[in-house]
Amino acid sequence: YNYATQQKTAPGSTFKIVSATAGLTEGVITTDSTIYCGGIFDKLDHPPKCWIYPSGHGSLNITGGIRNSCNVFFYEVGYRLGLLGNSYSSETGLEKLATYADMYGLTEKSGIEIAESEPSVSDQDAVRSAIGQGSHSYTTVGLARYVTTVANSGTCYNLSLIDKTTDSSGNLLEDYSATVRNTIDMPQSYWNAIHLGMRQVVQDKSYYANLGVNVAGKTGTAQESKSRPNHSLFICYAPYEKPEIAIATRIAYGYTS
């Protein structure tokens, strides 16, 4: 049983890049607009809280929302994605989130040539789904394809573990270079805001100070069971200036990112 390709869990806040993409592209936020976090999102019954509740993050733009992994910021994005006039429809919000999840390859297997589980995009609660909760469930390799797409600003590949196959004499039989699944057409200013937020996530962590390479990333702490610890996730790419490698890491029931 290959945990990297077959185990599925909620992605937690690593999903917030999908929500950021949806919010910007659908026009419910801009790179300059701010959302206020007072620690709790009060537009729903049983209001969900930010992870720093009872404190709040104050006013944040999209870069700050990613940097601080602010739940209230992304609850609001999920809520706005579901608005039909002045009324909120969770189904509408979920449909939009699913559309953008697909752009990052999160609706299909990654393409690697070994056993892999099918991903599941959330079909409940658009507001909580926008922070990677709801019923989202993905493999680590699926998240690796997703963060690779983020790293190169929009090219989603079908992944491959195989470089090439040859016969016993070394003659090339087949080349398995990665094929492009789709591209995300988004203004560079949107990508810049997302990349900067992910860079600041890493800059805020003292234990990354001596890496010798500039990394951009996104943490995730995903709750799935009240009787077991949360899942720990981290997606990242480096070097920040010109990415060459993307990584997704998960420790199931690992408590915290």
mmCIF file of C-alpha atoms in Angstrom:
data_model
loop_
_atom_site.group_PDB
_atom_site.id
_atom_site.type_symbol
_atom_site.label_atom_id
_atom_site.label_comp_id
_atom_site.label_asym_id
_atom_site.label_seq_id
_atom_site.Cartn_x
_atom_site.Cartn_y
_atom_site.Cartn_z
ATOM 1 C CA TYR A 1 0.000 0.000 0.000
ATOM 2 C CA ASN A 2 1.699 3.175 -1.243
ATOM 3 C CA TYR A 3 0.778 6.062 1.051
ATOM 4 C CA ALA A 4 2.022 8.658 -1.453
ATOM 5 C CA THR A 5 -0.335 7.484 -4.201
ATOM 6 C CA GLN A 6 -3.170 5.615 -2.479
ATOM 7 C CA GLN A 7 -3.819 7.258 0.883
ATOM 8 C CA LYS A 8 -6.321 10.120 0.644
ATOM 9 C CA THR A 9 -6.965 12.812 3.237
ATOM 10 C CA ALA A 10 -8.353 16.322 3.388
ATOM 11 C CA PRO A 11 -5.787 18.815 2.051
ATOM 12 C CA GLY A 12 -6.409 21.472 4.694
ATOM 13 C CA SER A 13 -5.045 24.920 3.959
ATOM 14 C CA THR A 14 -2.871 23.706 1.088
ATOM 15 C CA PHE A 15 -6.145 24.008 -0.897
ATOM 16 C CA LYS A 16 -6.303 27.768 -0.349
ATOM 17 C CA ILE A 17 -4.338 28.427 -3.553
ATOM 18 C CA VAL A 18 -7.250 26.908 -5.504
ATOM 19 C CA SER A 19 -9.664 29.177 -3.636
ATOM 20 C CA ALA A 20 -7.431 32.193 -4.271
ATOM 21 C CA THR A 21 -7.382 31.390 -7.993
ATOM 22 C CA ALA A 22 -11.170 31.015 -8.038
ATOM 23 C CA GLY A 23 -11.756 34.226 -6.096
ATOM 24 C CA LEU A 24 -9.475 36.319 -8.293
ATOM 25 C CA THR A 25 -10.625 34.875 -11.604
ATOM 26 C CA GLU A 26 -14.325 35.018 -10.725
ATOM 27 C CA GLY A 27 -13.868 38.637 -9.645
ATOM 28 C CA VAL A 28 -15.136 38.272 -6.074
ATOM 29 C CA ILE A 29 -11.778 39.632 -4.863
ATOM 30 C CA THR A 30 -8.940 41.591 -6.451
ATOM 31 C CA THR A 31 -5.241 41.685 -5.587
ATOM 32 C CA ASP A 32 -5.897 44.957 -3.734
ATOM 33 C CA SER A 33 -9.173 44.233 -1.940
ATOM 34 C CA THR A 34 -9.064 43.416 1.766
ATOM 35 C CA ILE A 35 -11.164 41.175 3.989
ATOM 36 C CA TYR A 36 -11.369 41.697 7.751
ATOM 37 C CA CYS A 37 -10.752 38.779 10.105
ATOM 38 C CA GLY A 38 -12.061 39.212 13.625
ATOM 39 C CA GLY A 39 -11.535 35.538 14.424
ATOM 40 C CA ILE A 40 -14.979 34.224 13.468
ATOM 41 C CA PHE A 41 -17.069 34.085 10.275
ATOM 42 C CA ASP A 42 -20.563 35.144 11.270
ATOM 43 C CA LYS A 43 -22.505 34.892 7.986
ATOM 44 C CA LEU A 44 -23.530 31.265 8.598
ATOM 45 C CA ASP A 45 -25.370 29.418 11.318
ATOM 46 C CA HIS A 46 -22.831 27.553 13.500
ATOM 47 C CA PRO A 47 -20.171 30.110 12.451
ATOM 48 C CA PRO A 48 -16.728 28.648 11.731
ATOM 49 C CA LYS A 49 -13.673 30.166 13.382
ATOM 50 C CA CYS A 50 -10.206 31.152 12.298
ATOM 51 C CA TRP A 51 -7.331 29.054 13.582
ATOM 52 C CA ILE A 52 -6.150 31.928 15.825
ATOM 53 C CA TYR A 53 -9.590 32.498 17.419
ATOM 54 C CA PRO A 54 -10.350 34.290 19.734
ATOM 55 C CA SER A 55 -7.769 36.584 18.143
ATOM 56 C CA GLY A 56 -8.139 37.808 14.558
ATOM 57 C CA HIS A 57 -5.816 38.728 11.703
ATOM 58 C CA GLY A 58 -7.397 42.109 10.981
ATOM 59 C CA SER A 59 -7.592 43.324 7.371
ATOM 60 C CA LEU A 60 -5.744 41.209 4.799
ATOM 61 C CA ASN A 61 -5.342 41.211 1.031
ATOM 62 C CA ILE A 62 -4.928 37.963 -0.915
ATOM 63 C CA THR A 63 -1.171 37.796 -0.298
ATOM 64 C CA GLY A 64 -1.710 38.337 3.427
ATOM 65 C CA GLY A 65 -4.514 35.778 3.437
ATOM 66 C CA ILE A 66 -2.124 33.154 2.079
ATOM 67 C CA ARG A 67 0.796 34.278 4.250
ATOM 68 C CA ASN A 68 -1.245 34.025 7.449
ATOM 69 C CA SER A 69 -3.356 31.092 6.235
ATOM 70 C CA CYS A 70 -6.356 33.082 7.428
ATOM 71 C CA ASN A 71 -9.469 30.909 7.529
ATOM 72 C CA VAL A 72 -11.886 33.833 7.726
ATOM 73 C CA PHE A 73 -10.390 35.362 4.569
ATOM 74 C CA PHE A 74 -11.041 32.166 2.628
ATOM 75 C CA TYR A 75 -14.405 31.499 4.267
ATOM 76 C CA GLU A 76 -15.432 34.871 2.832
ATOM 77 C CA VAL A 77 -14.058 33.922 -0.600
ATOM 78 C CA GLY A 78 -16.043 30.667 -0.510
ATOM 79 C CA TYR A 79 -19.142 32.585 0.565
ATOM 80 C CA ARG A 80 -18.805 35.139 -2.234
ATOM 81 C CA LEU A 81 -18.302 32.385 -4.808
ATOM 82 C CA GLY A 82 -21.707 31.054 -3.742
ATOM 83 C CA LEU A 83 -23.612 34.329 -3.965
ATOM 84 C CA LEU A 84 -26.528 34.555 -6.400
ATOM 85 C CA GLY A 85 -27.535 38.171 -6.078
ATOM 86 C CA ASN A 86 -27.874 38.641 -2.328
ATOM 87 C CA SER A 87 -28.576 34.993 -1.495
ATOM 88 C CA TYR A 88 -25.934 32.380 -0.739
ATOM 89 C CA SER A 89 -25.960 28.999 -2.497
ATOM 90 C CA SER A 90 -23.437 26.453 -1.254
ATOM 91 C CA GLU A 91 -23.970 24.394 -4.425
ATOM 92 C CA THR A 92 -22.974 27.348 -6.622
ATOM 93 C CA GLY A 93 -19.821 27.904 -4.583
ATOM 94 C CA LEU A 94 -18.930 24.213 -4.710
ATOM 95 C CA GLU A 95 -19.338 24.120 -8.492
ATOM 96 C CA LYS A 96 -16.930 27.037 -8.884
ATOM 97 C CA LEU A 97 -14.369 25.540 -6.497
ATOM 98 C CA ALA A 98 -14.564 22.240 -8.402
ATOM 99 C CA THR A 99 -13.967 24.047 -11.706
ATOM 100 C CA TYR A 100 -10.719 25.531 -10.400
ATOM 101 C CA ALA A 101 -9.678 22.330 -8.625
ATOM 102 C CA ASP A 102 -9.902 20.656 -12.026
ATOM 103 C CA MET A 103 -7.563 23.265 -13.530
ATOM 104 C CA TYR A 104 -4.927 22.121 -11.042
ATOM 105 C CA GLY A 105 -5.480 18.443 -11.901
ATOM 106 C CA LEU A 106 -7.243 17.661 -8.618
ATOM 107 C CA THR A 107 -10.238 15.928 -10.246
ATOM 108 C CA GLU A 108 -8.257 13.106 -11.867
ATOM 109 C CA LYS A 109 -5.377 10.752 -11.151
ATOM 110 C CA SER A 110 -1.956 12.330 -11.704
ATOM 111 C CA GLY A 111 -0.849 10.042 -14.537
ATOM 112 C CA ILE A 112 1.912 8.105 -12.777
ATOM 113 C CA GLU A 113 2.250 4.479 -13.796
ATOM 114 C CA ILE A 114 1.514 2.746 -10.460
ATOM 115 C CA ALA A 115 -1.642 2.219 -8.383
ATOM 116 C CA GLU A 116 -3.245 5.538 -7.484
ATOM 117 C CA SER A 117 -6.515 6.467 -5.789
ATOM 118 C CA GLU A 118 -9.095 8.714 -7.458
ATOM 119 C CA PRO A 119 -9.306 12.176 -5.868
ATOM 120 C CA SER A 120 -12.531 13.512 -4.377
ATOM 121 C CA VAL A 121 -13.486 17.184 -4.705
ATOM 122 C CA SER A 122 -15.713 18.444 -1.911
ATOM 123 C CA ASP A 123 -19.464 18.296 -2.497
ATOM 124 C CA GLN A 124 -20.548 19.861 0.797
ATOM 125 C CA ASP A 125 -20.271 23.299 2.418
ATOM 126 C CA ALA A 126 -18.581 25.760 0.044
ATOM 127 C CA VAL A 127 -17.453 28.032 2.880
ATOM 128 C CA ARG A 128 -15.538 25.310 4.749
ATOM 129 C CA SER A 129 -14.472 23.676 1.474
ATOM 130 C CA ALA A 130 -12.652 26.897 0.557
ATOM 131 C CA ILE A 131 -10.127 26.180 3.355
ATOM 132 C CA GLY A 132 -9.651 22.550 2.291
ATOM 133 C CA GLN A 133 -12.216 20.954 4.606
ATOM 134 C CA GLY A 134 -15.679 19.782 3.480
ATOM 135 C CA SER A 135 -15.309 16.403 1.798
ATOM 136 C CA HIS A 136 -12.092 17.128 -0.151
ATOM 137 C CA SER A 137 -9.803 14.100 -0.226
ATOM 138 C CA TYR A 138 -6.573 13.857 -2.228
ATOM 139 C CA THR A 139 -3.429 11.793 -2.525
ATOM 140 C CA THR A 140 -0.028 13.302 -1.876
ATOM 141 C CA VAL A 141 0.947 12.785 -5.517
ATOM 142 C CA GLY A 142 -2.173 14.688 -6.556
ATOM 143 C CA LEU A 143 -1.068 17.576 -4.361
ATOM 144 C CA ALA A 144 2.400 17.316 -5.931
ATOM 145 C CA ARG A 145 0.900 17.836 -9.400
ATOM 146 C CA TYR A 146 -1.130 20.749 -8.022
ATOM 147 C CA VAL A 147 1.835 22.570 -6.486
ATOM 148 C CA THR A 148 3.887 21.952 -9.638
ATOM 149 C CA THR A 149 1.167 23.809 -11.544
ATOM 150 C CA VAL A 150 1.389 26.660 -9.054
ATOM 151 C CA ALA A 151 5.199 26.733 -9.250
ATOM 152 C CA ASN A 152 5.284 27.214 -13.019
ATOM 153 C CA SER A 153 2.334 29.629 -13.036
ATOM 154 C CA GLY A 154 -0.280 27.511 -14.706
ATOM 155 C CA THR A 155 1.016 24.517 -16.673
ATOM 156 C CA CYS A 156 -0.548 21.313 -15.348
ATOM 157 C CA TYR A 157 1.288 18.151 -16.374
ATOM 158 C CA ASN A 158 0.389 14.487 -16.452
ATOM 159 C CA LEU A 159 3.072 13.079 -14.145
ATOM 160 C CA SER A 160 5.376 10.205 -15.033
ATOM 161 C CA LEU A 161 7.755 8.061 -12.990
ATOM 162 C CA ILE A 162 9.420 6.688 -16.117
ATOM 163 C CA ASP A 163 12.037 8.540 -18.161
ATOM 164 C CA LYS A 164 12.219 6.108 -21.086
ATOM 165 C CA THR A 165 12.197 2.434 -22.012
ATOM 166 C CA THR A 166 14.893 0.814 -24.141
ATOM 167 C CA ASP A 167 15.606 -2.627 -25.495
ATOM 168 C CA SER A 168 18.518 -4.768 -24.266
ATOM 169 C CA SER A 169 20.861 -2.963 -26.662
ATOM 170 C CA GLY A 170 19.925 0.450 -25.315
ATOM 171 C CA ASN A 171 17.814 1.483 -28.298
ATOM 172 C CA LEU A 172 14.990 3.831 -27.379
ATOM 173 C CA LEU A 173 11.558 2.212 -27.454
ATOM 174 C CA GLU A 174 9.504 4.959 -25.864
ATOM 175 C CA ASP A 175 10.122 8.373 -24.340
ATOM 176 C CA TYR A 176 7.911 9.225 -21.368
ATOM 177 C CA SER A 177 8.484 12.970 -21.077
ATOM 178 C CA ALA A 178 5.642 14.612 -19.168
ATOM 179 C CA THR A 179 2.696 15.726 -21.280
ATOM 180 C CA VAL A 180 0.754 18.928 -20.657
ATOM 181 C CA ARG A 181 -2.755 18.273 -19.325
ATOM 182 C CA ASN A 182 -3.971 21.872 -19.431
ATOM 183 C CA THR A 183 -2.867 25.434 -18.753
ATOM 184 C CA ILE A 184 -4.399 28.040 -16.441
ATOM 185 C CA ASP A 185 -4.664 31.394 -18.204
ATOM 186 C CA MET A 186 -4.454 34.007 -15.461
ATOM 187 C CA PRO A 187 -2.922 37.515 -15.323
ATOM 188 C CA GLN A 188 0.657 37.547 -14.069
ATOM 189 C CA SER A 189 -0.368 39.954 -11.293
ATOM 190 C CA TYR A 190 -2.578 37.189 -9.838
ATOM 191 C CA TRP A 191 0.271 34.688 -9.919
ATOM 192 C CA ASN A 192 2.624 37.254 -8.370
ATOM 193 C CA ALA A 193 0.237 37.804 -5.447
ATOM 194 C CA ILE A 194 -0.058 34.032 -4.860
ATOM 195 C CA HIS A 195 3.683 33.371 -5.176
ATOM 196 C CA LEU A 196 4.539 36.228 -2.817
ATOM 197 C CA GLY A 197 2.115 34.932 -0.189
ATOM 198 C CA MET A 198 3.672 31.464 -0.418
ATOM 199 C CA ARG A 199 7.167 32.934 -0.170
ATOM 200 C CA GLN A 200 6.167 34.849 2.958
ATOM 201 C CA VAL A 201 4.799 31.648 4.533
ATOM 202 C CA VAL A 202 8.337 30.270 4.460
ATOM 203 C CA GLN A 203 10.018 33.548 5.410
ATOM 204 C CA ASP A 204 7.898 33.634 8.571
ATOM 205 C CA LYS A 205 9.241 30.255 9.757
ATOM 206 C CA SER A 206 12.571 30.530 11.568
ATOM 207 C CA TYR A 207 13.497 26.899 10.887
ATOM 208 C CA TYR A 208 13.822 27.655 7.149
ATOM 209 C CA ALA A 209 16.380 30.424 7.697
ATOM 210 C CA ASN A 210 19.495 28.373 6.858
ATOM 211 C CA LEU A 211 18.291 26.424 3.831
ATOM 212 C CA GLY A 212 20.583 28.148 1.326
ATOM 213 C CA VAL A 213 17.776 28.227 -1.247
ATOM 214 C CA ASN A 214 14.664 30.404 -1.344
ATOM 215 C CA VAL A 215 11.524 28.296 -0.935
ATOM 216 C CA ALA A 216 7.835 29.178 -1.333
ATOM 217 C CA GLY A 217 5.213 26.962 0.260
ATOM 218 C CA LYS A 218 1.881 26.468 1.954
ATOM 219 C CA THR A 219 1.170 24.658 5.191
ATOM 220 C CA GLY A 220 -1.944 22.637 5.885
ATOM 221 C CA THR A 221 -3.475 21.207 9.051
ATOM 222 C CA ALA A 222 -6.495 19.098 8.121
ATOM 223 C CA GLN A 223 -9.077 17.934 10.632
ATOM 224 C CA GLU A 224 -10.975 14.790 9.658
ATOM 225 C CA SER A 225 -11.739 13.033 12.929
ATOM 226 C CA LYS A 226 -12.388 14.354 16.413
ATOM 227 C CA SER A 227 -11.008 11.118 17.850
ATOM 228 C CA ARG A 228 -7.655 11.263 16.017
ATOM 229 C CA PRO A 229 -5.007 13.978 15.467
ATOM 230 C CA ASN A 230 -5.152 16.275 12.452
ATOM 231 C CA HIS A 231 -3.169 15.587 9.281
ATOM 232 C CA SER A 232 0.030 17.582 8.656
ATOM 233 C CA LEU A 233 0.700 18.839 5.135
ATOM 234 C CA PHE A 234 3.176 21.052 3.328
ATOM 235 C CA ILE A 235 3.434 21.880 -0.376
ATOM 236 C CA CYS A 236 6.350 23.907 -1.736
ATOM 237 C CA TYR A 237 8.650 24.714 -4.612
ATOM 238 C CA ALA A 238 12.189 26.052 -5.062
ATOM 239 C CA PRO A 239 14.140 28.043 -5.998
ATOM 240 C CA TYR A 240 11.518 30.761 -5.566
ATOM 241 C CA GLU A 241 13.035 32.910 -8.327
ATOM 242 C CA LYS A 242 13.027 30.130 -10.953
ATOM 243 C CA PRO A 243 11.438 26.896 -9.687
ATOM 244 C CA GLU A 244 13.057 23.572 -10.556
ATOM 245 C CA ILE A 245 11.475 21.233 -8.020
ATOM 246 C CA ALA A 246 8.060 20.943 -6.353
ATOM 247 C CA ILE A 247 7.302 18.874 -3.258
ATOM 248 C CA ALA A 248 4.189 17.712 -1.452
ATOM 249 C CA THR A 249 4.529 16.183 2.018
ATOM 250 C CA ARG A 250 1.904 14.689 4.287
ATOM 251 C CA ILE A 251 2.070 13.010 7.676
ATOM 252 C CA ALA A 252 -1.347 11.495 8.270
ATOM 253 C CA TYR A 253 -2.504 12.152 11.862
ATOM 254 C CA GLY A 254 0.682 14.176 12.350
ATOM 255 C CA TYR A 255 -1.035 16.775 14.575
ATOM 256 C CA THR A 256 -0.022 20.041 12.880
ATOM 257 C CA SER A 257 1.765 21.438 9.858
#
